[in-house]
Structures are given as structure tokens and as C-alpha cells.
PDB file of C-alpha atoms and ligand atoms in Angstrom:
ATOM      1  CA  MET A   1       0.003  -0.004   0.070  1.00 50.00           C
ATOM      2  CA  THR A   2       1.339   3.568  -0.840  1.00 56.00           C
ATOM      3  CA  ASP A   3      -0.079   6.946   0.029  1.00 62.00           C
ATOM      4  CA  GLY A   4       0.431   8.213  -3.510  1.00 65.00           C
ATOM      5  CA  THR A   5       3.142  10.928  -2.645  1.00 76.00           C
ATOM      6  CA  GLN A   6       6.100  10.756  -4.909  1.00 88.00           C
ATOM      7  CA  GLY A   7       9.585  10.956  -3.861  1.00 95.00           C
ATOM      8  CA  LEU A   8      11.359  10.568  -0.452  1.00 96.00           C
ATOM      9  CA  VAL A   9       9.546  11.635   2.615  1.00 96.00           C
ATOM     10  CA  ILE A  10      11.382  11.469   6.002  1.00 96.00           C
ATOM     11  CA  SER A  11       9.331  11.676   9.066  1.00 95.00           C
ATOM     12  CA  ASN A  12      10.652  11.928  12.715  1.00 95.00           C
ATOM     13  CA  LEU A  13      13.643   9.987  12.028  1.00 95.00           C
ATOM     14  CA  ALA A  14      15.744   9.437  15.159  1.00 95.00           C
ATOM     15  CA  VAL A  15      19.015   7.601  15.054  1.00 95.00           C
ATOM     16  CA  ALA A  16      21.076   6.409  18.007  1.00 94.00           C
ATOM     17  CA  TYR A  17      24.118   4.235  19.006  1.00 93.00           C
ATOM     18  CA  GLY A  18      22.961   2.246  21.844  1.00 90.00           C
ATOM     19  CA  ARG A  19      21.558   4.840  24.462  1.00 89.00           C
ATOM     20  CA  LYS A  20      23.306   7.877  22.646  1.00 92.00           C
ATOM     21  CA  LYS A  21      20.816   9.713  20.565  1.00 93.00           C
ATOM     22  CA  VAL A  22      22.519  11.411  17.620  1.00 95.00           C
ATOM     23  CA  VAL A  23      19.844  12.437  15.297  1.00 95.00           C
ATOM     24  CA  HIS A  24      16.693  13.841  16.749  1.00 90.00           C
ATOM     25  CA  SER A  25      13.364  13.790  15.102  1.00 92.00           C
ATOM     26  CA  PHE A  26      14.627  14.684  11.630  1.00 95.00           C
ATOM     27  CA  SER A  27      11.751  15.269   8.994  1.00 96.00           C
ATOM     28  CA  LEU A  28      12.322  16.396   5.399  1.00 96.00           C
ATOM     29  CA  GLY A  29      10.516  16.020   2.059  1.00 85.00           C
ATOM     30  CA  PRO A  30       8.967  15.158  -0.158  1.00 94.00           C
ATOM     31  CA  ILE A  31      12.404  15.273  -2.009  1.00 96.00           C
ATOM     32  CA  PRO A  32      11.241  14.825  -5.637  1.00 96.00           C
ATOM     33  CA  ARG A  33      12.627  12.082  -7.852  1.00 96.00           C
ATOM     34  CA  GLY A  34      15.503  13.599 -10.027  1.00 96.00           C
ATOM     35  CA  ALA A  35      16.591  15.948  -7.278  1.00 97.00           C
ATOM     36  CA  VAL A  36      20.086  16.296  -5.718  1.00 97.00           C
ATOM     37  CA  LEU A  37      20.128  17.135  -2.030  1.00 98.00           C
ATOM     38  CA  THR A  38      23.366  18.129  -0.498  1.00 97.00           C
ATOM     39  CA  LEU A  39      23.796  17.689   3.244  1.00 98.00           C
ATOM     40  CA  LEU A  40      26.162  20.075   5.073  1.00 97.00           C
ATOM     41  CA  GLY A  41      27.149  20.637   8.669  1.00 97.00           C
ATOM     42  CA  PRO A  42      30.127  20.613  10.872  1.00 97.00           C
ATOM     43  CA  ASN A  43      32.079  17.534  12.101  1.00 96.00           C
ATOM     44  CA  ALA A  44      30.087  15.320  14.498  1.00 96.00           C
ATOM     45  CA  ALA A  45      26.851  17.049  13.545  1.00 97.00           C
ATOM     46  CA  GLY A  46      25.343  13.547  12.718  1.00 96.00           C
ATOM     47  CA  LYS A  47      25.464  13.572   8.964  1.00 97.00           C
ATOM     48  CA  SER A  48      26.844  10.116   8.548  1.00 97.00           C
ATOM     49  CA  THR A  49      24.664   8.869  11.325  1.00 96.00           C
ATOM     50  CA  LEU A  50      21.670  10.347   9.507  1.00 96.00           C
ATOM     51  CA  LEU A  51      22.567   8.669   6.062  1.00 96.00           C
ATOM     52  CA  ARG A  52      23.059   5.404   7.910  1.00 94.00           C
ATOM     53  CA  GLY A  53      19.550   5.734   9.336  1.00 93.00           C
ATOM     54  CA  ILE A  54      18.035   6.522   5.904  1.00 94.00           C
ATOM     55  CA  ALA A  55      19.956   3.342   4.583  1.00 92.00           C
ATOM     56  CA  GLY A  56      18.241   1.295   7.245  1.00 88.00           C
ATOM     57  CA  LEU A  57      21.657   0.520   9.060  1.00 87.00           C
ATOM     58  CA  GLY A  58      21.910   0.793  12.927  1.00 80.00           C
ATOM     59  CA  SER A  59      19.104   1.658  15.249  1.00 85.00           C
ATOM     60  CA  ALA A  60      16.598   4.163  13.931  1.00 87.00           C
ATOM     61  CA  SER A  61      12.921   5.133  14.507  1.00 90.00           C
ATOM     62  CA  GLY A  62      10.631   7.145  12.544  1.00 93.00           C
ATOM     63  CA  ARG A  63       9.297   6.712   8.945  1.00 93.00           C
ATOM     64  CA  ILE A  64      10.841   6.922   5.472  1.00 94.00           C
ATOM     65  CA  LEU A  65       8.521   6.646   2.685  1.00 95.00           C
ATOM     66  CA  LEU A  66       9.633   6.222  -1.050  1.00 95.00           C
ATOM     67  CA  ASP A  67       6.811   7.147  -3.475  1.00 94.00           C
ATOM     68  CA  GLY A  68       4.559   6.371  -0.513  1.00 92.00           C
ATOM     69  CA  LEU A  69       6.017   2.979   0.276  1.00 92.00           C
ATOM     70  CA  ASP A  70       7.270   2.581   3.940  1.00 92.00           C
ATOM     71  CA  LEU A  71      10.777   1.305   3.488  1.00 89.00           C
ATOM     72  CA  SER A  72      10.680  -0.381   7.018  1.00 84.00           C
ATOM     73  CA  ARG A  73       8.247  -2.852   5.507  1.00 85.00           C
ATOM     74  CA  LEU A  74      10.686  -4.184   3.098  1.00 86.00           C
ATOM     75  CA  SER A  75      12.940  -6.987   3.515  1.00 84.00           C
ATOM     76  CA  ARG A  76      16.717  -6.044   3.705  1.00 81.00           C
ATOM     77  CA  VAL A  77      17.402  -7.283   0.348  1.00 82.00           C
ATOM     78  CA  GLU A  78      14.404  -5.341  -1.099  1.00 85.00           C
ATOM     79  CA  ARG A  79      15.421  -2.202   0.599  1.00 86.00           C
ATOM     80  CA  ALA A  80      19.041  -2.706  -0.535  1.00 84.00           C
ATOM     81  CA  LYS A  81      17.717  -2.864  -4.149  1.00 85.00           C
ATOM     82  CA  LYS A  82      16.157   0.631  -3.745  1.00 92.00           C
ATOM     83  CA  ILE A  83      18.696   2.340  -1.744  1.00 93.00           C
ATOM     84  CA  ALA A  84      22.498   2.351  -2.335  1.00 93.00           C
ATOM     85  CA  TYR A  85      24.900   3.794   0.335  1.00 93.00           C
ATOM     86  CA  MET A  86      28.535   4.807  -0.030  1.00 94.00           C
ATOM     87  CA  PRO A  87      30.093   5.067   3.432  1.00 93.00           C
ATOM     88  CA  GLN A  88      32.592   7.827   4.203  1.00 93.00           C
ATOM     89  CA  SER A  89      35.489   5.523   4.561  1.00 89.00           C
ATOM     90  CA  GLN A  90      36.149   2.446   2.472  1.00 85.00           C
ATOM     91  CA  PRO A  91      37.175  -0.892   3.740  1.00 84.00           C
ATOM     92  CA  PRO A  92      40.813  -1.983   2.788  1.00 79.00           C
ATOM     93  CA  GLY A  93      40.819  -3.142  -0.743  1.00 77.00           C
ATOM     94  CA  ILE A  94      41.329  -6.791  -1.381  1.00 87.00           C
ATOM     95  CA  ALA A  95      43.323  -8.326  -4.302  1.00 90.00           C
ATOM     96  CA  LEU A  96      40.336  -8.452  -6.623  1.00 93.00           C
ATOM     97  CA  PRO A  97      40.072  -6.808 -10.116  1.00 95.00           C
ATOM     98  CA  VAL A  98      38.070  -3.723 -10.041  1.00 96.00           C
ATOM     99  CA  ILE A  99      35.428  -4.853 -12.577  1.00 96.00           C
ATOM    100  CA  GLU A 100      34.752  -7.988 -10.251  1.00 94.00           C
ATOM    101  CA  ALA A 101      34.460  -5.864  -7.261  1.00 94.00           C
ATOM    102  CA  VAL A 102      31.935  -3.648  -9.050  1.00 95.00           C
ATOM    103  CA  MET A 103      29.991  -6.591 -10.380  1.00 94.00           C
ATOM    104  CA  SER A 104      29.939  -8.074  -6.886  1.00 90.00           C
ATOM    105  CA  ALA A 105      27.727  -5.152  -5.866  1.00 88.00           C
ATOM    106  CA  CYS A 106      24.946  -6.455  -8.173  1.00 84.00           C
ATOM    107  CA  SER A 107      25.004  -9.965  -6.707  1.00 76.00           C
ATOM    108  CA  GLY A 108      21.425 -11.216  -5.914  1.00 72.00           C
ATOM    109  CA  VAL A 109      20.129  -8.506  -8.219  1.00 75.00           C
ATOM    110  CA  MET A 110      20.957  -9.619 -11.675  1.00 79.00           C
ATOM    111  CA  GLY A 111      22.969 -12.297 -13.461  1.00 81.00           C
ATOM    112  CA  ARG A 112      26.552 -12.374 -14.350  1.00 85.00           C
ATOM    113  CA  GLU A 113      26.470 -11.031 -17.851  1.00 88.00           C
ATOM    114  CA  ALA A 114      24.112  -8.193 -16.924  1.00 87.00           C
ATOM    115  CA  SER A 115      26.335  -7.286 -13.950  1.00 88.00           C
ATOM    116  CA  MET A 116      29.296  -7.160 -16.274  1.00 92.00           C
ATOM    117  CA  HIS A 117      27.530  -4.882 -18.624  1.00 92.00           C
ATOM    118  CA  GLN A 118      26.362  -2.672 -15.822  1.00 92.00           C
ATOM    119  CA  ALA A 119      29.643  -2.548 -14.093  1.00 94.00           C
ATOM    120  CA  TYR A 120      31.577  -1.569 -17.314  1.00 95.00           C
ATOM    121  CA  ASP A 121      28.851   1.048 -17.835  1.00 93.00           C
ATOM    122  CA  ALA A 122      29.148   2.420 -14.257  1.00 93.00           C
ATOM    123  CA  LEU A 123      32.985   2.684 -14.612  1.00 95.00           C
ATOM    124  CA  ALA A 124      32.678   4.473 -17.986  1.00 93.00           C
ATOM    125  CA  ARG A 125      30.137   6.917 -16.786  1.00 90.00           C
ATOM    126  CA  LEU A 126      32.658   8.035 -14.139  1.00 91.00           C
ATOM    127  CA  GLY A 127      35.642   7.976 -16.609  1.00 91.00           C
ATOM    128  CA  ALA A 128      37.260   5.214 -14.705  1.00 93.00           C
ATOM    129  CA  SER A 129      37.302   2.372 -17.329  1.00 95.00           C
ATOM    130  CA  ASP A 130      40.967   2.253 -17.160  1.00 95.00           C
ATOM    131  CA  LEU A 131      40.711   0.931 -13.518  1.00 96.00           C
ATOM    132  CA  SER A 132      38.832  -2.209 -14.713  1.00 96.00           C
ATOM    133  CA  MET A 133      41.622  -4.636 -14.593  1.00 96.00           C
ATOM    134  CA  GLN A 134      43.580  -3.141 -11.745  1.00 96.00           C
ATOM    135  CA  LEU A 135      43.561  -4.796  -8.292  1.00 96.00           C
ATOM    136  CA  LEU A 136      41.321  -3.021  -5.670  1.00 94.00           C
ATOM    137  CA  SER A 137      44.351  -3.440  -3.194  1.00 94.00           C
ATOM    138  CA  GLU A 138      46.602  -1.503  -5.581  1.00 94.00           C
ATOM    139  CA  LEU A 139      44.587   1.564  -6.037  1.00 94.00           C
ATOM    140  CA  SER A 140      45.467   5.084  -4.844  1.00 93.00           C
ATOM    141  CA  GLY A 141      42.962   6.714  -2.295  1.00 92.00           C
ATOM    142  CA  GLY A 142      41.129   8.603  -4.902  1.00 93.00           C
ATOM    143  CA  GLN A 143      40.919   5.724  -7.366  1.00 94.00           C
ATOM    144  CA  ARG A 144      39.363   3.556  -4.535  1.00 94.00           C
ATOM    145  CA  GLN A 145      36.844   6.348  -3.831  1.00 93.00           C
ATOM    146  CA  MET A 146      35.819   6.336  -7.578  1.00 94.00           C
ATOM    147  CA  VAL A 147      35.341   2.495  -7.551  1.00 95.00           C
ATOM    148  CA  ALA A 148      33.310   2.784  -4.266  1.00 94.00           C
ATOM    149  CA  LEU A 149      31.033   5.148  -6.149  1.00 94.00           C
ATOM    150  CA  ALA A 150      30.815   2.758  -9.155  1.00 95.00           C
ATOM    151  CA  GLN A 151      29.853  -0.015  -6.593  1.00 94.00           C
ATOM    152  CA  ALA A 152      27.075   2.348  -5.257  1.00 93.00           C
ATOM    153  CA  VAL A 153      25.435   3.400  -8.697  1.00 92.00           C
ATOM    154  CA  VAL A 154      26.005   0.040 -10.508  1.00 92.00           C
ATOM    155  CA  ARG A 155      22.512  -1.249  -9.432  1.00 86.00           C
ATOM    156  CA  ARG A 156      20.794   2.072 -10.564  1.00 89.00           C
ATOM    157  CA  PRO A 157      19.181   2.585  -7.207  1.00 92.00           C
ATOM    158  CA  ASP A 158      16.167   4.789  -6.550  1.00 95.00           C
ATOM    159  CA  VAL A 159      17.995   6.551  -3.743  1.00 96.00           C
ATOM    160  CA  LEU A 160      21.829   7.287  -3.762  1.00 96.00           C
ATOM    161  CA  LEU A 161      23.252   8.162  -0.448  1.00 97.00           C
ATOM    162  CA  LEU A 162      26.885   9.438  -0.721  1.00 97.00           C
ATOM    163  CA  ASP A 163      28.897  10.258   2.319  1.00 97.00           C
ATOM    164  CA  GLU A 164      31.631  12.562   1.396  1.00 96.00           C
ATOM    165  CA  PRO A 165      32.154  11.018  -2.029  1.00 94.00           C
ATOM    166  CA  THR A 166      34.783  13.627  -3.190  1.00 94.00           C
ATOM    167  CA  SER A 167      36.933  13.705  -0.084  1.00 92.00           C
ATOM    168  CA  ALA A 168      39.848  12.205  -1.712  1.00 92.00           C
ATOM    169  CA  LEU A 169      39.532  13.512  -5.245  1.00 93.00           C
ATOM    170  CA  ASP A 170      41.306  16.060  -7.245  1.00 94.00           C
ATOM    171  CA  LEU A 171      39.330  18.989  -8.721  1.00 95.00           C
ATOM    172  CA  LYS A 172      38.527  17.493 -12.081  1.00 93.00           C
ATOM    173  CA  HIS A 173      37.302  14.157 -10.408  1.00 93.00           C
ATOM    174  CA  GLN A 174      35.303  16.037  -7.775  1.00 94.00           C
ATOM    175  CA  ILE A 175      33.359  17.688 -10.810  1.00 94.00           C
ATOM    176  CA  ARG A 176      33.047  14.381 -12.491  1.00 92.00           C
ATOM    177  CA  VAL A 177      31.594  12.584  -9.564  1.00 92.00           C
ATOM    178  CA  MET A 178      28.934  15.338  -8.824  1.00 94.00           C
ATOM    179  CA  GLU A 179      28.026  15.466 -12.544  1.00 93.00           C
ATOM    180  CA  SER A 180      27.729  11.779 -12.531  1.00 92.00           C
ATOM    181  CA  ALA A 181      25.496  11.937  -9.396  1.00 93.00           C
ATOM    182  CA  ALA A 182      23.299  14.588 -10.877  1.00 94.00           C
ATOM    183  CA  ALA A 183      22.957  12.713 -14.290  1.00 92.00           C
ATOM    184  CA  LEU A 184      21.849   9.647 -12.472  1.00 92.00           C
ATOM    185  CA  ALA A 185      19.260  11.767 -10.693  1.00 94.00           C
ATOM    186  CA  ARG A 186      18.022  13.451 -14.006  1.00 94.00           C
ATOM    187  CA  GLU A 187      18.085  10.477 -16.337  1.00 92.00           C
ATOM    188  CA  GLN A 188      16.977   7.836 -14.012  1.00 92.00           C
ATOM    189  CA  GLY A 189      14.519   9.861 -11.663  1.00 94.00           C
ATOM    190  CA  ALA A 190      16.871   8.835  -8.751  1.00 96.00           C
ATOM    191  CA  ILE A 191      17.120  10.906  -5.523  1.00 97.00           C
ATOM    192  CA  VAL A 192      20.722  11.725  -4.479  1.00 97.00           C
ATOM    193  CA  ILE A 193      21.551  12.763  -1.033  1.00 98.00           C
ATOM    194  CA  ALA A 194      25.256  13.683  -0.790  1.00 97.00           C
ATOM    195  CA  VAL A 195      27.250  14.915   2.230  1.00 98.00           C
ATOM    196  CA  LEU A 196      29.841  17.258   1.368  1.00 97.00           C
ATOM    197  CA  HIS A 197      32.204  19.398   3.284  1.00 95.00           C
ATOM    198  CA  ASP A 198      33.105  21.542   0.140  1.00 94.00           C
ATOM    199  CA  VAL A 199      30.421  24.262   0.477  1.00 93.00           C
ATOM    200  CA  PRO A 200      30.645  25.734  -3.018  1.00 92.00           C
ATOM    201  CA  LEU A 201      30.718  22.325  -4.678  1.00 93.00           C
ATOM    202  CA  ALA A 202      27.673  21.369  -2.536  1.00 94.00           C
ATOM    203  CA  LEU A 203      25.803  24.498  -3.562  1.00 94.00           C
ATOM    204  CA  ARG A 204      26.642  24.230  -7.186  1.00 93.00           C
ATOM    205  CA  TYR A 205      25.105  20.671  -7.588  1.00 95.00           C
ATOM    206  CA  ALA A 206      22.307  20.905  -5.138  1.00 96.00           C
ATOM    207  CA  ASP A 207      18.638  21.406  -6.055  1.00 96.00           C
ATOM    208  CA  THR A 208      18.210  21.926  -2.313  1.00 97.00           C
ATOM    209  CA  VAL A 209      20.632  21.973   0.656  1.00 97.00           C
ATOM    210  CA  ALA A 210      20.019  20.858   4.050  1.00 97.00           C
ATOM    211  CA  MET A 211      22.105  22.064   7.130  1.00 97.00           C
ATOM    212  CA  LEU A 212      22.575  19.731  10.112  1.00 97.00           C
ATOM    213  CA  LYS A 213      23.983  20.660  13.454  1.00 96.00           C
ATOM    214  CA  ASP A 214      23.739  18.798  16.706  1.00 96.00           C
ATOM    215  CA  GLY A 215      21.710  16.229  15.113  1.00 96.00           C
ATOM    216  CA  GLU A 216      18.925  18.615  14.039  1.00 96.00           C
ATOM    217  CA  LEU A 217      17.969  20.108  10.744  1.00 96.00           C
ATOM    218  CA  LYS A 218      18.777  23.799  10.997  1.00 96.00           C
ATOM    219  CA  ALA A 219      17.715  24.914   7.439  1.00 96.00           C
ATOM    220  CA  HIS A 220      16.648  23.455   4.170  1.00 97.00           C
ATOM    221  CA  GLY A 221      16.006  25.140   0.810  1.00 96.00           C
ATOM    222  CA  GLU A 222      17.458  26.257  -2.534  1.00 95.00           C
ATOM    223  CA  PRO A 223      21.008  27.410  -2.054  1.00 93.00           C
ATOM    224  CA  GLU A 224      20.240  30.939  -3.440  1.00 91.00           C
ATOM    225  CA  ARG A 225      17.400  31.310  -0.828  1.00 92.00           C
ATOM    226  CA  ILE A 226      19.104  30.042   2.371  1.00 93.00           C
ATOM    227  CA  ILE A 227      22.871  30.607   2.157  1.00 95.00           C
ATOM    228  CA  THR A 228      23.642  33.758   4.183  1.00 95.00           C
ATOM    229  CA  PRO A 229      26.687  34.791   6.216  1.00 95.00           C
ATOM    230  CA  HIS A 230      24.419  34.642   9.253  1.00 95.00           C
ATOM    231  CA  LEU A 231      23.438  31.051   8.568  1.00 96.00           C
ATOM    232  CA  LEU A 232      27.241  30.022   7.947  1.00 96.00           C
ATOM    233  CA  GLY A 233      28.099  31.727  11.189  1.00 95.00           C
ATOM    234  CA  GLU A 234      25.437  29.934  13.178  1.00 94.00           C
ATOM    235  CA  ILE A 235      26.262  26.461  11.467  1.00 95.00           C
ATOM    236  CA  TYR A 236      30.109  26.585  11.228  1.00 95.00           C
ATOM    237  CA  GLY A 237      31.102  29.369  13.566  1.00 94.00           C
ATOM    238  CA  ILE A 238      32.851  31.235  10.762  1.00 95.00           C
ATOM    239  CA  GLU A 239      32.773  34.817   9.556  1.00 95.00           C
ATOM    240  CA  ALA A 240      32.072  34.471   5.946  1.00 94.00           C
ATOM    241  CA  ARG A 241      30.954  36.536   2.968  1.00 95.00           C
ATOM    242  CA  VAL A 242      28.570  35.015   0.227  1.00 95.00           C
ATOM    243  CA  GLU A 243      29.507  36.268  -3.186  1.00 92.00           C
ATOM    244  CA  HIS A 244      28.720  35.278  -6.762  1.00 90.00           C
ATOM    245  CA  CYS A 245      31.468  34.730  -9.332  1.00 89.00           C
ATOM    246  CA  SER A 246      31.426  35.917 -13.085  1.00 91.00           C
ATOM    247  CA  HIS A 247      29.509  32.760 -13.909  1.00 90.00           C
ATOM    248  CA  GLY A 248      26.936  33.438 -11.254  1.00 87.00           C
ATOM    249  CA  ARG A 249      27.766  30.577  -8.893  1.00 89.00           C
ATOM    250  CA  ILE A 250      27.715  31.092  -5.245  1.00 91.00           C
ATOM    251  CA  GLN A 251      31.302  31.568  -3.554  1.00 91.00           C
ATOM    252  CA  ILE A 252      32.021  31.572   0.124  1.00 93.00           C
ATOM    253  CA  MET A 253      34.718  33.856   1.271  1.00 93.00           C
ATOM    254  CA  VAL A 254      35.924  32.827   4.730  1.00 94.00           C
ATOM    255  CA  ASP A 255      37.429  35.728   6.793  1.00 93.00           C
ATOM    256  CA  GLY A 256      37.912  34.060  10.071  1.00 93.00           C
ATOM    257  CA  THR A 257      36.154  32.182  12.847  1.00 93.00           C
ATOM    258  CA  LEU A 258      33.591  33.593  15.309  1.00 91.00           C
ATOM    259  CA  HIS A 259      34.478  33.581  18.933  1.00 73.00           C
ATOM    260  CA  SER A 260      31.756  32.199  21.122  1.00 63.00           C
TER     261      SER A 260
HETATM  262  N1  ATP B 301      29.659   4.035  16.182  1.00 85.44           N
HETATM  263  C1  ATP B 301      29.560   5.095  17.018  1.00 85.44           C
HETATM  264  N2  ATP B 301      29.289   4.911  18.321  1.00 85.44           N
HETATM  265  C2  ATP B 301      28.886   5.834  19.150  1.00 85.44           C
HETATM  266  N3  ATP B 301      28.960   7.022  18.851  1.00 85.44           N
HETATM  267  C3  ATP B 301      29.215   7.408  17.458  1.00 85.44           C
HETATM  268  C4  ATP B 301      29.476   6.411  16.577  1.00 85.44           C
HETATM  269  N4  ATP B 301      29.714   7.090  15.273  1.00 85.44           N
HETATM  270  C5  ATP B 301      29.591   8.231  15.490  1.00 85.44           C
HETATM  271  N5  ATP B 301      29.211   8.515  16.784  1.00 85.44           N
HETATM  272  C6  ATP B 301      28.920   9.898  17.420  1.00 85.44           C
HETATM  273  O1  ATP B 301      27.930  10.383  16.631  1.00 85.44           O
HETATM  274  C7  ATP B 301      28.022  11.796  16.512  1.00 85.44           C
HETATM  275  C8  ATP B 301      27.899  12.073  15.150  1.00 85.44           C
HETATM  276  O2  ATP B 301      28.746  11.384  14.281  1.00 85.44           O
HETATM  277  P1  ATP B 301      28.796  11.546  12.807  1.00 85.44           P
HETATM  278  O3  ATP B 301      29.817  10.532  12.233  1.00 85.44           O
HETATM  279  O4  ATP B 301      27.323  11.091  12.210  1.00 85.44           O
HETATM  280  O5  ATP B 301      29.208  12.928  12.308  1.00 85.44           O
HETATM  281  P2  ATP B 301      29.311  13.582  10.851  1.00 85.44           P
HETATM  282  O6  ATP B 301      28.491  14.740  10.815  1.00 85.44           O
HETATM  283  O7  ATP B 301      29.280  12.571   9.933  1.00 85.44           O
HETATM  284  O8  ATP B 301      30.882  14.133  11.147  1.00 85.44           O
HETATM  285  P3  ATP B 301      32.152  14.286  10.094  1.00 85.44           P
HETATM  286  O9  ATP B 301      31.818  15.443   9.278  1.00 85.44           O
HETATM  287  O10 ATP B 301      33.278  14.394  11.010  1.00 85.44           O
HETATM  288  O11 ATP B 301      32.062  12.984   9.278  1.00 85.44           O
HETATM  289  C9  ATP B 301      29.392  12.094  16.995  1.00 85.44           C
HETATM  290  O12 ATP B 301      29.272  12.631  18.389  1.00 85.44           O
HETATM  291  C10 ATP B 301      30.076  10.782  17.165  1.00 85.44           C
HETATM  292  O13 ATP B 301      31.046  10.822  18.184  1.00 85.44           O
HETATM  293 MG1   MG B 302      30.556  11.813   8.664  1.00 85.44          MG
END
């Protein structure tokens, strides 16, 4: 049964580690299909914990609806088909060729031939085809991160959760990753939620941006509407100017930290 609402709706999501509550009553949505939401906030704000809660990992309460369907009613396997989650740090690479590692992310969802096709396609879309035959254990940090993204997108999820997907990447690959994520949203009607620390990058690719601090949603909306020096001061404790470059993109000039 569904209630007919399209997109992702998160209601009163709370996520804890044992008795330690980290995310408190988080509500957002509907996030429409085809949209990219970037999630910003200081260290320890609860961003990774929130993504884990949306992915169905760990101890969470509240409701998450995708196109009106309550995800908590799905089996782990069914939920994993709809939601792909790329964690902030990757496990150490094993001595497995990259193509096999990306194909393994499709196991249980499609056969070997289809997996191979999808895996080559995922790597090609990221401009990482040249990594296909390299061993996972012999990649650089940035290459490992690109492969982790390929593993997340290869099953063509409805919801793609990316935790700092560009943290190890050079400037060209940062752009490539965010453009691939945005293309997945546009072309396949997926919903992308990406945690980023690079504020200008986050604003450039976001349809909407959410600001999290102390486990609570402090602001949400279109970048142009919500990003102000006051908000940046409140969220990050910095003194900053918000300007526009000659291409009209938002630039953040940080002048210092605020003393509280
Ligand atoms: N496994 C865990 N057990 C207990 N507490 C945890 C665990 N993981 C994270 N925390 C705590 O939860 C809070 C939020 O952590 P989280 O990793 O979600 O922050 P974050 O916003 O992703 O930060 P960062 O930008 O540094 O990645 C922190 O106080 C952290 O100490
Ligand atoms: Mg984190």
C-alpha cells in the first residue's frame, strides 16, 4: 500500500548508538525524484549517522517513505535494491580486479552477464574504465573512492546516499563525480543525497541544501534562498561573505572564525 506521494519523505527519524541519541526527530521532504540534495554541517553534526539511518543501518525510529511506500516494511534485500549507500570510509581493498568488485555489488540483483555490462557502464560513466583490470588493493585513495561510487551506482538505485564522495578526489574528479550523481538523478529519476564539506561544490550541484547541526535540521531550501553569512556563522562558527563569481555561482569567502 502506498499513500500516492512521489519522492522521498522522511518523518521524525531518530538515530542512536545504543543509548546515545545522535539524530533527533529529523523530518524532510518530499524530496522529488530527479533531485540532488546536499547535506552540510560541521564535524560530528550527525550527517553520517543520518545517512546510515536512511539506509536502514543501525538503530533508527521514524518513517521513511519512497513514493508512498514505507521502507521499513521491506526486507533487507528489497530495501538494498532501492537504496545504495556509499560510506565515508572504504574498507581496505582486497586483491580483486576492480571490474569484479563492481560486479559483486550487483550480486543477488541480476545475473553475471548483466552485472558485467552494468559494471563496465558504471565505470565508464565515471571516466574510470581504465581501472577495470587493476586490483582493488593496488589503487590510490582517490581511485578507491571512484570505485566505491561505481559500486554504489551500478545497481541503478532509486535513492543514492553518498557520504563525502569527493573527499579524496582532485578537482577534475570532484566535478566528474558530482556530474555523474546529478546525471543519475536526472536521467533515471533517482534521488541523490550527498554529504559534502566543500560548500561551494555542494551548492553548485544541489537542487536543495540541508544544514545539520547537533543532530537537528537547521535549514533546508534552495542554495540561493538560504545561504547567508548569518547561517554560515550559526552552522560553522565562521565569519564569511557570500558572493557570486562571474558565472553566477555562489562563492564563500571565509574571513575568520567567530569567537563564542
Ligand atoms: N559508532 C559510533 N558509536 C557511538 N557514537 C558514534 C559512533 N559513530 C559516531 N558517533 C557519534 O555520533 C556523533 C555524530 O557522528 P557522525 O559520524 O554522524 O558525524 P558527521 O556529521 O558525519 O561528522 P564528520 O563530518 O566528521 O564526518 C558524534 O558525536 C560521534 O562521536
Ligand atoms: Mg561523517
